[in-house]
Amino acid sequence: MGAIPLYDASRGSGLELETGGRWALISDQVMGGHSTGQIEVAEIEGRRAVCLTGEVRLEDGGGFVQIASDLKVDASHASHLRALVWGNDEVYGCHLRTPDVVRPWQSYRQTFTAASAWTWLSLPLDHFLPHRLEAPLDRAGVRRIGLVAIGRAFQAKLALARLELV
């Protein structure tokens, strides 16, 4: 089975996913936090990408900024989520949601480091761990994805050019 394209920043406005979703910025301000962020489409080192920048702050129970999109994809025949990313050598999270995720703080999570050069990441679907829920990841029901700067105070700078299932 070949790659299933999910996102390519070189198409359209650079915010739309192949599956019909659209990247949006979400921060801990929805729960009273003070983190700030921006989302934009820009060219970085010769590649067009959706970019998340911002400041993660921990005051008042906060601690995240993210870009997220509805995904609605059957990943049951895939083994990995591949992403072409660029960043500031910081650790970020990739969070997935399925119908089993009913609370805002629940997700399936995996971390990655975004190097300061364009790099293909290969995130095994088996390595996404449930966060604050018991159900295993239902690959057939992946409905949302988030790329998240979370958990510690730092400056976020993350760019995504491509995303696919393999």
Coordinates of N, CA, C and O in Angstrom, one line a residue:
M1 N 0.8 -1.2 0.0 CA 0.0 0.0 0.0 C 0.9 1.2 0.0 O 1.8 1.3 0.7
G2 N 0.6 2.2 -0.8 CA 1.3 3.4 -0.9 C 0.9 4.4 0.2 O 0.0 4.2 1.0
A3 N 1.6 5.6 0.2 CA 1.3 6.6 1.1 C -0.1 7.2 0.9 O -0.6 7.3 -0.3
I4 N -0.8 7.5 2.0 CA -2.1 8.2 1.9 C -1.8 9.7 2.3 O -1.5 10.0 3.4
P5 N -1.9 10.6 1.3 CA -1.6 12.0 1.6 C -2.7 12.6 2.5 O -3.9 12.4 2.2
L6 N -2.3 13.3 3.5 CA -3.2 14.0 4.4 C -3.1 15.5 4.3 O -4.1 16.2 4.5
Y7 N -1.9 16.0 4.1 CA -1.7 17.4 4.0 C -0.4 17.7 3.1 O 0.6 17.1 3.2
D8 N -0.6 18.8 2.3 CA 0.5 19.3 1.5 C 0.4 20.8 1.4 O -0.5 21.3 0.8
A9 N 1.3 21.5 2.1 CA 1.3 22.9 2.2 C 1.4 23.6 0.9 O 1.0 24.8 0.7
S10 N 1.9 23.0 -0.2 CA 2.0 23.6 -1.5 C 0.7 23.7 -2.2 O 0.6 24.3 -3.3
R11 N -0.4 23.1 -1.7 CA -1.7 23.2 -2.3 C -2.6 24.2 -1.7 O -2.6 24.4 -0.5
G12 N -3.4 24.8 -2.5 CA -4.4 25.7 -2.0 C -3.8 26.9 -1.2 O -2.8 27.4 -1.4
S13 N -4.6 27.2 -0.1 CA -4.1 28.3 0.8 C -3.0 27.8 1.7 O -2.4 28.7 2.4
G14 N -2.8 26.5 1.8 CA -1.8 26.0 2.7 C -2.3 25.6 4.1 O -1.6 25.2 4.9
L15 N -3.6 25.9 4.3 CA -4.3 25.6 5.5 C -5.2 24.4 5.4 O -5.6 23.8 6.5
E16 N -5.6 23.9 4.2 CA -6.5 22.8 4.1 C -5.8 21.5 4.0 O -4.8 21.4 3.4
L17 N -6.4 20.5 4.6 CA -5.9 19.1 4.5 C -6.6 18.4 3.4 O -7.7 18.8 3.0
E18 N -6.0 17.4 2.9 CA -6.6 16.6 1.8 C -7.9 15.9 2.2 O -8.7 15.6 1.4
T19 N -8.1 15.7 3.5 CA -9.3 15.1 4.0 C -10.5 16.1 4.3 O -11.5 15.7 4.9
G20 N -10.3 17.3 4.0 CA -11.3 18.3 4.1 C -11.2 19.2 5.4 O -12.0 20.2 5.5
G21 N -10.3 18.9 6.3 CA -10.1 19.7 7.5 C -9.3 21.0 7.1 O -8.9 21.2 6.0
R22 N -9.2 21.8 8.1 CA -8.4 23.1 8.0 C -7.7 23.3 9.3 O -8.3 23.2 10.4
W23 N -6.4 23.7 9.2 CA -5.6 23.9 10.4 C -6.1 25.2 11.1 O -6.5 26.2 10.5
A24 N -6.2 25.1 12.5 CA -6.6 26.2 13.3 C -5.7 26.3 14.5 O -5.2 25.3 14.9
L25 N -5.6 27.4 15.1 CA -4.8 27.6 16.3 C -5.7 27.5 17.5 O -6.8 28.0 17.5
I26 N -5.1 26.8 18.5 CA -5.8 26.6 19.8 C -4.8 26.8 20.8 O -3.7 26.3 20.7
S27 N -5.1 27.5 21.9 CA -4.2 27.7 23.0 C -4.9 27.4 24.3 O -6.1 27.2 24.4
D28 N -4.1 27.4 25.4 CA -4.6 27.2 26.7 C -5.5 28.3 27.2 O -6.2 28.2 28.2
Q29 N -5.6 29.4 26.4 CA -6.5 30.5 26.8 C -8.0 30.0 26.8 O -8.8 30.7 27.5
V30 N -8.3 28.9 26.2 CA -9.7 28.4 26.2 C -10.0 27.9 27.6 O -11.2 27.7 27.9
M31 N -9.0 27.7 28.5 CA -9.2 27.2 29.8 C -8.6 28.2 30.9 O -8.3 27.8 32.0
G32 N -8.3 29.4 30.5 CA -7.8 30.4 31.4 C -6.3 30.5 31.4 O -5.8 31.3 32.3
G33 N -5.6 29.9 30.6 CA -4.1 30.0 30.5 C -3.7 31.2 29.8 O -4.5 32.0 29.3
H34 N -2.3 31.4 29.7 CA -1.8 32.6 29.2 C -0.9 32.4 28.0 O -0.2 33.3 27.5
S35 N -0.8 31.2 27.4 CA 0.0 31.0 26.3 C -0.5 31.7 25.1 O -1.7 31.8 24.9
T36 N 0.4 32.1 24.2 CA 0.0 32.8 23.0 C 0.6 32.2 21.8 O 1.7 31.5 21.9
G37 N -0.1 32.3 20.6 CA 0.4 31.6 19.4 C -0.1 32.3 18.2 O -1.1 33.1 18.2
Q38 N 0.5 31.9 17.1 CA 0.1 32.4 15.8 C 0.2 31.2 14.8 O 1.0 30.4 14.9
I39 N -0.7 31.3 13.8 CA -0.6 30.3 12.7 C -0.5 31.1 11.4 O -1.2 32.1 11.3
E40 N 0.4 30.7 10.5 CA 0.5 31.3 9.3 C 1.1 30.3 8.3 O 1.7 29.3 8.6
V41 N 0.9 30.6 7.0 CA 1.6 29.9 5.9 C 2.7 30.7 5.4 O 2.6 31.9 5.2
A42 N 3.9 30.1 5.4 CA 5.1 30.8 5.0 C 6.1 29.9 4.3 O 5.9 28.7 4.3
E43 N 7.1 30.5 3.6 CA 8.1 29.7 3.0 C 9.3 29.7 4.0 O 9.8 30.8 4.4
I44 N 9.8 28.5 4.3 CA 10.9 28.3 5.2 C 11.9 27.5 4.4 O 11.6 26.3 4.0
E45 N 13.1 28.0 4.2 CA 14.2 27.3 3.6 C 13.7 26.6 2.3 O 14.0 25.4 2.1
G46 N 13.0 27.3 1.5 CA 12.5 26.9 0.2 C 11.3 26.0 0.2 O 10.9 25.5 -0.9
R47 N 10.7 25.8 1.3 CA 9.4 25.0 1.3 C 8.3 25.8 1.9 O 8.5 26.5 2.9
R48 N 7.1 25.7 1.3 CA 5.9 26.3 1.9 C 5.4 25.4 3.0 O 5.4 24.2 2.9
A49 N 5.0 26.0 4.1 CA 4.6 25.2 5.2 C 3.5 26.0 6.1 O 3.5 27.2 6.0
V50 N 2.8 25.3 6.9 CA 1.9 25.9 7.9 C 2.8 26.0 9.1 O 3.6 25.0 9.5
C51 N 2.8 27.2 9.8 CA 3.8 27.4 10.9 C 3.0 27.8 12.1 O 2.1 28.6 12.1
L52 N 3.5 27.2 13.2 CA 3.0 27.5 14.6 C 4.1 28.2 15.3 O 5.2 27.7 15.4
T53 N 3.9 29.4 15.8 CA 4.8 30.1 16.6 C 4.1 30.6 17.8 O 2.9 30.8 17.8
G54 N 4.8 30.8 18.9 CA 4.2 31.3 20.1 C 5.0 31.0 21.3 O 6.1 30.5 21.3
E55 N 4.4 31.4 22.5 CA 5.0 31.3 23.8 C 4.2 30.4 24.6 O 3.0 30.8 24.9
V56 N 4.7 29.3 25.1 CA 4.0 28.4 26.0 C 4.3 29.0 27.4 O 5.5 29.1 27.9
R57 N 3.2 29.3 28.2 CA 3.3 29.8 29.6 C 2.5 28.8 30.5 O 1.5 28.3 30.1
L58 N 3.0 28.7 31.7 CA 2.4 27.7 32.6 C 1.5 28.3 33.7 O 0.9 27.6 34.4
E59 N 1.4 29.7 33.7 CA 0.6 30.3 34.8 C -0.9 29.9 34.6 O -1.4 29.6 33.6
D60 N -1.6 29.8 35.8 CA -3.0 29.5 35.9 C -3.4 28.2 35.2 O -4.5 28.1 34.6
G61 N -2.5 27.2 35.4 CA -2.9 25.9 34.8 C -2.7 25.7 33.3 O -3.2 24.8 32.8
G62 N -2.1 26.7 32.7 CA -1.9 26.6 31.3 C -0.7 25.8 30.8 O -0.2 25.0 31.6
G63 N -0.4 25.9 29.6 CA 0.8 25.2 29.1 C 0.8 24.6 27.7 O 1.4 23.6 27.5
F64 N 0.0 25.2 26.8 CA 0.0 24.7 25.4 C -0.4 25.7 24.4 O -1.3 26.6 24.7
V65 N 0.1 25.5 23.2 CA -0.4 26.1 22.0 C -0.3 25.0 20.9 O 0.6 24.2 21.0
Q66 N -1.3 25.0 20.0 CA -1.3 23.9 19.0 C -2.0 24.4 17.7 O -2.7 25.3 17.7
I67 N -1.6 23.7 16.6 CA -2.4 23.8 15.4 C -3.1 22.4 15.3 O -2.5 21.4 15.6
A68 N -4.4 22.4 15.0 CA -5.2 21.2 15.0 C -6.1 21.3 13.8 O -6.5 22.3 13.3
S69 N -6.5 20.1 13.4 CA -7.5 20.0 12.3 C -8.3 18.7 12.4 O -7.8 17.7 12.9
D70 N -9.6 18.7 12.0 CA -10.3 17.5 11.8 C -9.6 16.7 10.7 O -9.0 17.3 9.8
L71 N -9.6 15.4 10.8 CA -8.9 14.5 9.9 C -9.8 13.5 9.3 O -9.8 13.3 8.1
K72 N -10.6 12.9 10.1 CA -11.6 11.9 9.6 C -11.0 10.9 8.6 O -11.3 11.0 7.4
V73 N -10.1 10.0 9.0 CA -9.4 9.1 8.2 C -9.4 7.7 8.8 O -9.3 7.6 10.0
D74 N -9.4 6.7 7.9 CA -9.3 5.3 8.4 C -7.8 5.0 8.2 O -7.3 4.8 7.1
A75 N -7.1 4.9 9.3 CA -5.7 4.6 9.3 C -5.5 3.1 9.7 O -4.3 2.7 10.0
S76 N -6.5 2.3 9.6 CA -6.3 0.9 10.0 C -5.3 0.1 9.2 O -4.8 -0.9 9.6
H77 N -5.1 0.5 7.9 CA -4.1 -0.2 7.1 C -2.7 0.5 7.1 O -1.8 0.0 6.4
A78 N -2.5 1.5 7.9 CA -1.3 2.2 8.0 C -0.5 1.8 9.2 O -1.1 1.4 10.2
S79 N 0.8 1.9 9.2 CA 1.6 1.6 10.3 C 2.3 2.9 10.9 O 2.7 2.9 12.1
H80 N 2.4 3.9 10.1 CA 3.1 5.1 10.5 C 2.4 6.4 10.1 O 1.8 6.4 9.0
L81 N 2.6 7.5 10.8 CA 2.2 8.8 10.4 C 3.6 9.5 10.1 O 4.5 9.5 10.9
R82 N 3.7 10.0 8.8 CA 5.0 10.6 8.4 C 4.7 12.1 8.3 O 3.7 12.5 7.7
A83 N 5.6 12.9 8.7 CA 5.5 14.3 8.7 C 6.8 15.0 8.3 O 7.9 14.6 8.8
L84 N 6.8 15.9 7.4 CA 8.0 16.7 7.0 C 7.9 18.0 7.8 O 7.0 18.9 7.6
V85 N 8.8 18.1 8.8 CA 8.8 19.2 9.8 C 10.1 20.0 9.8 O 11.1 19.4 9.5
W86 N 10.0 21.2 10.3 CA 11.1 22.0 10.6 C 10.8 22.8 11.9 O 9.7 23.1 12.2
G87 N 11.9 23.0 12.7 CA 11.6 23.7 14.0 C 12.8 24.3 14.6 O 13.7 24.7 13.9
N88 N 12.7 24.4 15.9 CA 13.8 25.0 16.7 C 14.5 24.1 17.7 O 14.8 24.5 18.8
D89 N 14.6 22.8 17.3 CA 15.2 21.8 18.1 C 14.5 21.6 19.4 O 15.2 21.1 20.4
E90 N 13.2 21.8 19.5 CA 12.4 21.6 20.7 C 11.6 20.3 20.5 O 11.4 19.9 19.4
V91 N 11.1 19.8 21.7 CA 10.2 18.6 21.7 C 8.8 19.1 21.6 O 8.4 20.0 22.3
Y92 N 8.0 18.5 20.7 CA 6.6 18.8 20.5 C 5.8 17.5 20.6 O 6.4 16.4 20.7
G93 N 4.5 17.6 20.6 CA 3.6 16.5 20.6 C 2.8 16.4 19.4 O 2.4 17.4 18.8
C94 N 2.5 15.2 19.0 CA 1.4 14.9 18.0 C 0.3 14.2 18.8 O 0.5 13.2 19.4
H95 N -0.9 14.8 18.7 CA -2.0 14.3 19.5 C -3.1 13.9 18.5 O -3.4 14.6 17.6
L96 N -3.7 12.7 18.6 CA -4.7 12.2 17.8 C -6.0 12.0 18.7 O -5.9 11.7 19.9
R97 N -7.1 12.2 18.0 CA -8.4 12.0 18.7 C -9.3 11.0 17.9 O -9.2 11.0 16.7
T98 N -10.0 10.2 18.6 CA -11.0 9.3 18.0 C -12.3 9.4 18.7 O -12.4 10.2 19.7
P99 N -13.3 8.7 18.3 CA -14.6 8.8 19.0 C -14.5 8.3 20.5 O -15.3 8.7 21.3
D100 N -13.5 7.6 20.9 CA -13.3 7.2 22.3 C -12.8 8.4 23.1 O -12.9 8.4 24.4
V101 N -12.3 9.5 22.5 CA -11.9 10.7 23.2 C -13.1 11.6 23.4 O -13.6 12.1 22.4
V102 N -13.6 11.7 24.6 CA -14.8 12.5 24.9 C -14.5 13.8 25.7 O -15.3 14.6 25.8
R103 N -13.3 13.8 26.4 CA -13.0 15.0 27.2 C -11.9 15.8 26.5 O -11.0 15.2 25.8
P104 N -11.8 17.1 26.7 CA -10.8 17.9 26.0 C -9.4 17.6 26.3 O -8.5 17.7 25.5
W105 N -9.1 17.0 27.5 CA -7.8 16.7 28.0 C -7.3 15.3 27.6 O -6.2 14.9 27.8
Q106 N -8.2 14.6 26.9 CA -7.9 13.2 26.5 C -7.3 13.2 25.0 O -7.7 14.0 24.2
S107 N -6.4 12.3 24.7 CA -5.9 12.1 23.4 C -5.0 10.9 23.4 O -4.7 10.3 24.4
Y108 N -4.5 10.6 22.2 CA -3.4 9.6 22.0 C -2.2 10.4 21.6 O -2.3 11.2 20.6
R109 N -1.1 10.2 22.3 CA 0.0 11.2 22.2 C 1.3 10.5 21.9 O 1.6 9.3 22.3
Q110 N 2.2 11.2 21.1 CA 3.5 10.8 20.8 C 4.4 12.1 20.7 O 3.9 13.1 20.2
T111 N 5.6 12.1 21.2 CA 6.4 13.2 21.1 C 7.4 13.1 20.0 O 7.7 12.0 19.5
F112 N 8.0 14.2 19.6 CA 9.0 14.3 18.5 C 9.8 15.5 18.7 O 9.3 16.5 19.3
T113 N 11.0 15.5 18.2 CA 11.8 16.7 18.2 C 11.8 17.3 16.8 O 12.1 16.6 15.8
A114 N 11.6 18.6 16.7 CA 11.6 19.3 15.4 C 12.9 19.9 15.2 O 13.2 21.0 15.8
A115 N 13.8 19.3 14.4 CA 15.1 19.8 14.1 C 15.1 21.1 13.4 O 14.1 21.5 12.8
S116 N 16.2 21.8 13.4 CA 16.3 23.1 12.7 C 16.7 23.0 11.2 O 17.3 23.8 10.6
A117 N 16.3 21.8 10.7 CA 16.4 21.6 9.2 C 15.2 20.7 8.9 O 14.6 20.0 9.7
W118 N 14.8 20.8 7.6 CA 13.6 20.0 7.2 C 14.0 18.5 7.4 O 15.0 18.0 6.9
T119 N 13.1 17.8 8.1 CA 13.3 16.4 8.4 C 12.0 15.6 8.3 O 11.0 16.1 8.8
W120 N 12.1 14.4 7.7 CA 10.9 13.5 7.7 C 10.9 12.8 9.0 O 11.9 12.1 9.4
L121 N 9.8 12.9 9.7 CA 9.6 12.1 10.9 C 8.7 10.9 10.5 O 7.8 11.0 9.7
S122 N 8.9 9.8 11.2 CA 8.1 8.6 11.0 C 7.6 8.2 12.4 O 8.4 7.6 13.2
L123 N 6.3 8.5 12.7 CA 5.7 8.2 14.0 C 4.9 6.9 13.9 O 3.8 6.9 13.3
P124 N 5.4 5.8 14.5 CA 4.6 4.6 14.5 C 3.3 4.7 15.2 O 3.2 5.2 16.3
L125 N 2.2 4.3 14.5 CA 0.9 4.4 15.2 C 0.8 3.6 16.4 O 0.1 4.0 17.4
D126 N 1.5 2.5 16.5 CA 1.5 1.7 17.7 C 2.1 2.4 18.9 O 2.0 2.0 20.1
H127 N 2.8 3.5 18.7 CA 3.5 4.2 19.8 C 2.7 5.4 20.3 O 3.1 6.1 21.2
F128 N 1.5 5.7 19.7 CA 0.6 6.7 20.3 C 0.0 6.1 21.5 O -0.7 5.1 21.5
L129 N 0.2 6.8 22.7 CA -0.2 6.3 24.0 C -1.5 7.1 24.4 O -1.6 8.3 24.3
P130 N -2.4 6.3 25.0 CA -3.6 7.0 25.5 C -3.3 7.9 26.7 O -2.5 7.5 27.5
H131 N -3.8 9.1 26.7 CA -3.6 10.1 27.7 C -4.9 10.4 28.4 O -5.9 10.9 27.8
R132 N -5.0 10.0 29.7 CA -6.2 10.1 30.5 C -7.5 9.4 29.9 O -8.6 9.9 30.1
L133 N -7.2 8.3 29.3 CA -8.3 7.4 28.9 C -7.7 6.0 28.8 O -6.5 5.8 28.8
E134 N -8.5 5.0 28.8 CA -8.1 3.6 28.8 C -8.1 2.9 27.5 O -7.4 2.0 27.2
A135 N -9.0 3.3 26.6 CA -9.2 2.6 25.3 C -7.9 2.7 24.4 O -7.3 3.7 24.4
P136 N -7.6 1.6 23.8 CA -6.5 1.7 22.8 C -6.8 2.5 21.6 O -8.0 2.7 21.3
L137 N -5.8 2.9 20.9 CA -6.1 3.8 19.7 C -6.9 3.0 18.6 O -6.4 1.9 18.2
D138 N -8.0 3.5 18.2 CA -8.8 2.9 17.2 C -8.4 3.6 15.9 O -8.8 4.7 15.5
R139 N -7.5 2.9 15.1 CA -6.9 3.5 13.9 C -8.0 3.8 12.9 O -7.9 4.7 12.0
A140 N -9.1 3.0 12.8 CA -10.1 3.3 11.8 C -10.9 4.5 12.1 O -11.6 5.0 11.3
G141 N -10.8 5.0 13.4 CA -11.6 6.2 13.7 C -10.9 7.5 14.0 O -11.4 8.3 14.8
V142 N -9.7 7.6 13.5 CA -8.9 8.9 13.7 C -9.7 10.0 13.1 O -10.0 10.0 11.9
R143 N -10.0 11.0 14.0 CA -10.9 12.1 13.5 C -10.3 13.5 13.7 O -10.8 14.5 13.2
R144 N -9.2 13.6 14.4 CA -8.5 14.9 14.6 C -7.1 14.7 14.9 O -6.7 13.7 15.5
I145 N -6.3 15.7 14.5 CA -4.8 15.7 14.8 C -4.4 17.1 15.3 O -5.0 18.1 14.8
G146 N -3.5 17.1 16.2 CA -2.9 18.3 16.7 C -1.4 18.2 16.8 O -0.9 17.2 17.2
L147 N -0.7 19.3 16.4 CA 0.7 19.4 16.6 C 0.9 20.4 17.7 O 0.4 21.6 17.6
V148 N 1.5 20.0 18.8 CA 1.3 20.7 20.1 C 2.6 21.1 20.7 O 3.5 20.2 20.9
A149 N 2.8 22.3 21.1 CA 3.8 22.8 22.0 C 3.2 22.8 23.4 O 2.3 23.5 23.7
I150 N 3.7 21.9 24.3 CA 3.0 21.7 25.5 C 4.0 21.3 26.7 O 5.0 20.8 26.5
G151 N 3.5 21.6 27.9 CA 4.1 21.1 29.1 C 5.2 21.8 29.8 O 5.5 21.5 30.9
R152 N 5.8 22.8 29.2 CA 6.9 23.5 29.8 C 6.9 24.9 29.1 O 6.4 25.1 28.0
A153 N 7.5 25.8 29.8 CA 7.6 27.2 29.3 C 8.7 27.3 28.2 O 9.8 26.9 28.5
F154 N 8.3 27.6 27.0 CA 9.3 27.8 25.9 C 8.7 28.5 24.8 O 7.5 28.7 24.7
Q155 N 9.6 28.9 23.8 CA 9.2 29.5 22.6 C 8.9 28.4 21.5 O 9.8 27.7 21.3
A156 N 7.7 28.4 21.0 CA 7.4 27.4 20.0 C 7.7 28.0 18.6 O 7.4 29.1 18.3
K157 N 8.3 27.1 17.7 CA 8.5 27.5 16.3 C 8.5 26.1 15.6 O 9.6 25.5 15.6
L158 N 7.4 25.8 15.0 CA 7.2 24.5 14.3 C 6.6 24.7 13.0 O 5.6 25.4 12.9
A159 N 7.1 24.1 11.9 CA 6.6 24.2 10.6 C 6.3 22.8 10.0 O 7.1 21.9 10.3
L160 N 5.2 22.7 9.3 CA 4.8 21.4 8.7 C 4.6 21.6 7.2 O 3.7 22.4 6.8
A161 N 5.3 20.8 6.4 CA 5.1 21.0 4.9 C 4.3 19.8 4.4 O 3.5 20.1 3.4
R162 N 4.4 18.6 4.9 CA 3.7 17.5 4.4 C 3.3 16.5 5.5 O 4.0 16.5 6.5
L163 N 2.2 15.8 5.3 CA 1.7 14.8 6.3 C 1.1 13.7 5.6 O 0.3 13.9 4.6
E164 N 1.4 12.5 5.9 CA 0.8 11.3 5.2 C 0.8 10.1 6.1 O 1.5 10.0 7.1
L165 N 0.0 9.1 5.8 CA 0.0 7.8 6.4 C 0.7 6.8 5.5 O 0.5 6.9 4.3
V166 N 1.5 6.0 6.1 CA 2.1 4.9 5.3 C 2.0 3.6 6.0 O 1.7 3.5 7.2

